[in-house]
Amino acid sequence: MGDKPLEFLSVSQFAERIGVAERSLSKYQLPEPDAVIGDKARRQTRGWLPETVDAWNAKRPGRGNWRNAKR
């Protein structure tokens, strides 16, 4: 039992990590979450590993480059 549990980033932590407002995330196509807590009948909570967020952020188009992104 001595293993540390995995820690996932919430939506607000995701936004903070990439330097945008939380409400701005709804405009992005986010990566699939690494964890989902709850069921579809109720509100689900999504979580991402820091590595997932960092990899996604490194690949996303920069400001003004969204038109050049893959379609």
Short mmCIF file of N, CA and C in Angstrom, two decimals:
data_model
loop_
_atom_site.label_atom_id
_atom_site.label_comp_id
_atom_site.label_asym_id
_atom_site.label_seq_id
_atom_site.Cartn_x
_atom_site.Cartn_y
_atom_site.Cartn_z
N MET A 1 0.80 -1.19 0.00
CA MET A 1 0.00 0.00 0.00
C MET A 1 0.84 1.26 0.00
N GLY A 2 2.12 1.18 0.08
CA GLY A 2 2.98 2.35 0.18
C GLY A 2 3.10 3.16 -1.09
N ASP A 3 2.54 2.67 -2.20
CA ASP A 3 2.63 3.42 -3.45
C ASP A 3 1.78 4.68 -3.38
N LYS A 4 2.34 5.75 -3.91
CA LYS A 4 1.61 7.02 -3.97
C LYS A 4 0.53 6.92 -5.04
N PRO A 5 -0.69 7.35 -4.75
CA PRO A 5 -1.73 7.29 -5.78
C PRO A 5 -1.43 8.25 -6.93
N LEU A 6 -1.94 7.93 -8.10
CA LEU A 6 -1.78 8.82 -9.24
C LEU A 6 -2.49 10.13 -8.96
N GLU A 7 -1.90 11.21 -9.41
CA GLU A 7 -2.53 12.52 -9.27
C GLU A 7 -2.85 13.06 -10.65
N PHE A 8 -4.10 13.44 -10.83
CA PHE A 8 -4.58 13.96 -12.10
C PHE A 8 -4.89 15.44 -11.96
N LEU A 9 -4.78 16.15 -13.06
CA LEU A 9 -5.10 17.58 -13.09
C LEU A 9 -6.57 17.77 -13.42
N SER A 10 -7.21 18.66 -12.70
CA SER A 10 -8.60 19.03 -12.99
C SER A 10 -8.62 20.00 -14.17
N VAL A 11 -9.80 20.36 -14.59
CA VAL A 11 -9.94 21.33 -15.69
C VAL A 11 -9.27 22.65 -15.32
N SER A 12 -9.49 23.11 -14.10
CA SER A 12 -8.88 24.39 -13.70
C SER A 12 -7.36 24.27 -13.62
N GLN A 13 -6.85 23.14 -13.17
CA GLN A 13 -5.40 22.94 -13.12
C GLN A 13 -4.82 22.82 -14.53
N PHE A 14 -5.56 22.19 -15.44
CA PHE A 14 -5.16 22.08 -16.84
C PHE A 14 -4.97 23.49 -17.40
N ALA A 15 -5.99 24.34 -17.21
CA ALA A 15 -5.93 25.71 -17.72
C ALA A 15 -4.75 26.48 -17.12
N GLU A 16 -4.58 26.36 -15.83
CA GLU A 16 -3.48 27.06 -15.16
C GLU A 16 -2.13 26.58 -15.70
N ARG A 17 -1.99 25.30 -15.94
CA ARG A 17 -0.72 24.74 -16.40
C ARG A 17 -0.33 25.27 -17.77
N ILE A 18 -1.33 25.50 -18.66
CA ILE A 18 -1.01 25.99 -20.00
C ILE A 18 -1.14 27.51 -20.11
N GLY A 19 -1.55 28.16 -19.02
CA GLY A 19 -1.58 29.62 -18.99
C GLY A 19 -2.77 30.26 -19.67
N VAL A 20 -3.93 29.62 -19.59
CA VAL A 20 -5.15 30.21 -20.16
C VAL A 20 -6.24 30.22 -19.09
N ALA A 21 -7.28 31.00 -19.33
CA ALA A 21 -8.42 31.02 -18.43
C ALA A 21 -9.20 29.72 -18.57
N GLU A 22 -9.76 29.25 -17.48
CA GLU A 22 -10.51 27.99 -17.51
C GLU A 22 -11.62 28.02 -18.55
N ARG A 23 -12.32 29.13 -18.66
CA ARG A 23 -13.42 29.22 -19.63
C ARG A 23 -12.93 29.12 -21.07
N SER A 24 -11.66 29.43 -21.30
CA SER A 24 -11.09 29.33 -22.65
C SER A 24 -10.92 27.89 -23.11
N LEU A 25 -10.82 26.95 -22.18
CA LEU A 25 -10.61 25.55 -22.56
C LEU A 25 -11.75 25.00 -23.40
N SER A 26 -12.95 25.56 -23.24
CA SER A 26 -14.08 25.05 -24.03
C SER A 26 -13.88 25.30 -25.52
N LYS A 27 -12.97 26.19 -25.87
CA LYS A 27 -12.70 26.49 -27.28
C LYS A 27 -11.66 25.55 -27.89
N TYR A 28 -10.99 24.78 -27.05
CA TYR A 28 -9.94 23.88 -27.50
C TYR A 28 -10.46 22.45 -27.65
N GLN A 29 -9.84 21.72 -28.53
CA GLN A 29 -10.10 20.28 -28.62
C GLN A 29 -9.08 19.62 -27.70
N LEU A 30 -9.51 19.32 -26.50
CA LEU A 30 -8.61 18.78 -25.48
C LEU A 30 -8.32 17.31 -25.74
N PRO A 31 -7.21 16.83 -25.20
CA PRO A 31 -6.93 15.40 -25.33
C PRO A 31 -7.93 14.59 -24.51
N GLU A 32 -8.08 13.33 -24.85
CA GLU A 32 -8.93 12.46 -24.05
C GLU A 32 -8.39 12.45 -22.62
N PRO A 33 -9.28 12.48 -21.63
CA PRO A 33 -8.80 12.45 -20.25
C PRO A 33 -8.14 11.11 -19.93
N ASP A 34 -7.22 11.14 -19.00
CA ASP A 34 -6.56 9.92 -18.53
C ASP A 34 -7.41 9.20 -17.49
N ALA A 35 -8.35 9.94 -16.90
CA ALA A 35 -9.25 9.35 -15.90
C ALA A 35 -10.59 10.05 -15.97
N VAL A 36 -11.64 9.29 -15.71
CA VAL A 36 -12.99 9.83 -15.62
C VAL A 36 -13.59 9.27 -14.34
N ILE A 37 -14.11 10.14 -13.51
CA ILE A 37 -14.72 9.72 -12.26
C ILE A 37 -16.22 9.98 -12.36
N GLY A 38 -17.01 8.99 -12.00
CA GLY A 38 -18.45 9.11 -12.06
C GLY A 38 -19.00 8.41 -13.29
N ASP A 39 -20.30 8.51 -13.47
CA ASP A 39 -20.93 7.87 -14.62
C ASP A 39 -21.66 8.90 -15.46
N LYS A 40 -22.07 8.47 -16.65
CA LYS A 40 -22.70 9.41 -17.59
C LYS A 40 -24.05 9.90 -17.11
N ALA A 41 -24.70 9.15 -16.24
CA ALA A 41 -26.00 9.57 -15.73
C ALA A 41 -25.87 10.78 -14.81
N ARG A 42 -24.71 10.92 -14.23
CA ARG A 42 -24.42 12.06 -13.35
C ARG A 42 -23.27 12.83 -13.96
N ARG A 43 -22.92 13.88 -13.33
CA ARG A 43 -21.80 14.69 -13.84
C ARG A 43 -20.48 13.94 -13.66
N GLN A 44 -19.73 13.84 -14.72
CA GLN A 44 -18.43 13.18 -14.67
C GLN A 44 -17.34 14.22 -14.43
N THR A 45 -16.29 13.79 -13.77
CA THR A 45 -15.12 14.62 -13.56
C THR A 45 -13.98 14.04 -14.37
N ARG A 46 -13.36 14.89 -15.19
CA ARG A 46 -12.24 14.44 -16.02
C ARG A 46 -10.93 14.81 -15.35
N GLY A 47 -9.91 13.99 -15.62
CA GLY A 47 -8.59 14.27 -15.08
C GLY A 47 -7.51 13.90 -16.08
N TRP A 48 -6.44 14.67 -16.10
CA TRP A 48 -5.32 14.43 -17.02
C TRP A 48 -4.03 14.33 -16.23
N LEU A 49 -3.15 13.46 -16.69
CA LEU A 49 -1.81 13.41 -16.13
C LEU A 49 -1.04 14.64 -16.59
N PRO A 50 -0.15 15.18 -15.77
CA PRO A 50 0.63 16.34 -16.20
C PRO A 50 1.36 16.10 -17.52
N GLU A 51 1.85 14.87 -17.71
CA GLU A 51 2.58 14.55 -18.95
C GLU A 51 1.66 14.66 -20.18
N THR A 52 0.40 14.28 -20.01
CA THR A 52 -0.56 14.38 -21.11
C THR A 52 -0.79 15.84 -21.48
N VAL A 53 -0.97 16.68 -20.48
CA VAL A 53 -1.20 18.11 -20.71
C VAL A 53 0.02 18.73 -21.38
N ASP A 54 1.20 18.42 -20.88
CA ASP A 54 2.42 18.99 -21.45
C ASP A 54 2.63 18.57 -22.90
N ALA A 55 2.38 17.29 -23.20
CA ALA A 55 2.55 16.80 -24.58
C ALA A 55 1.53 17.46 -25.50
N TRP A 56 0.29 17.58 -25.06
CA TRP A 56 -0.75 18.22 -25.86
C TRP A 56 -0.41 19.69 -26.09
N ASN A 57 0.02 20.37 -25.04
CA ASN A 57 0.34 21.80 -25.14
C ASN A 57 1.51 22.05 -26.09
N ALA A 58 2.48 21.16 -26.10
CA ALA A 58 3.64 21.31 -26.98
C ALA A 58 3.25 21.18 -28.45
N LYS A 59 2.16 20.46 -28.73
CA LYS A 59 1.74 20.21 -30.12
C LYS A 59 0.65 21.14 -30.61
N ARG A 60 0.00 21.86 -29.70
CA ARG A 60 -1.13 22.70 -30.15
C ARG A 60 -0.61 23.91 -30.90
N PRO A 61 -1.40 24.42 -31.85
CA PRO A 61 -0.98 25.60 -32.60
C PRO A 61 -0.83 26.80 -31.66
N GLY A 62 0.10 27.65 -31.97
CA GLY A 62 0.30 28.86 -31.18
C GLY A 62 -0.75 29.91 -31.51
N ARG A 63 -0.72 30.98 -30.80
CA ARG A 63 -1.67 32.08 -31.02
C ARG A 63 -1.62 32.52 -32.48
N GLY A 64 -2.78 32.56 -33.12
CA GLY A 64 -2.85 32.98 -34.51
C GLY A 64 -2.59 31.87 -35.51
N ASN A 65 -2.22 30.69 -35.06
CA ASN A 65 -1.92 29.58 -35.97
C ASN A 65 -3.03 28.55 -36.07
N TRP A 66 -4.17 28.81 -35.47
CA TRP A 66 -5.23 27.80 -35.45
C TRP A 66 -5.73 27.46 -36.84
N ARG A 67 -5.63 28.37 -37.78
CA ARG A 67 -6.09 28.07 -39.15
C ARG A 67 -5.16 27.09 -39.84
N ASN A 68 -3.93 27.00 -39.38
CA ASN A 68 -2.96 26.10 -39.99
C ASN A 68 -2.96 24.72 -39.35
N ALA A 69 -3.80 24.53 -38.36
CA ALA A 69 -3.85 23.23 -37.68
C ALA A 69 -4.44 22.18 -38.62
N LYS A 70 -4.15 20.91 -38.32
CA LYS A 70 -4.72 19.82 -39.12
C LYS A 70 -6.24 19.89 -39.04
N ARG A 71 -6.88 19.62 -40.13
CA ARG A 71 -8.35 19.67 -40.16
C ARG A 71 -8.89 18.29 -40.28
#
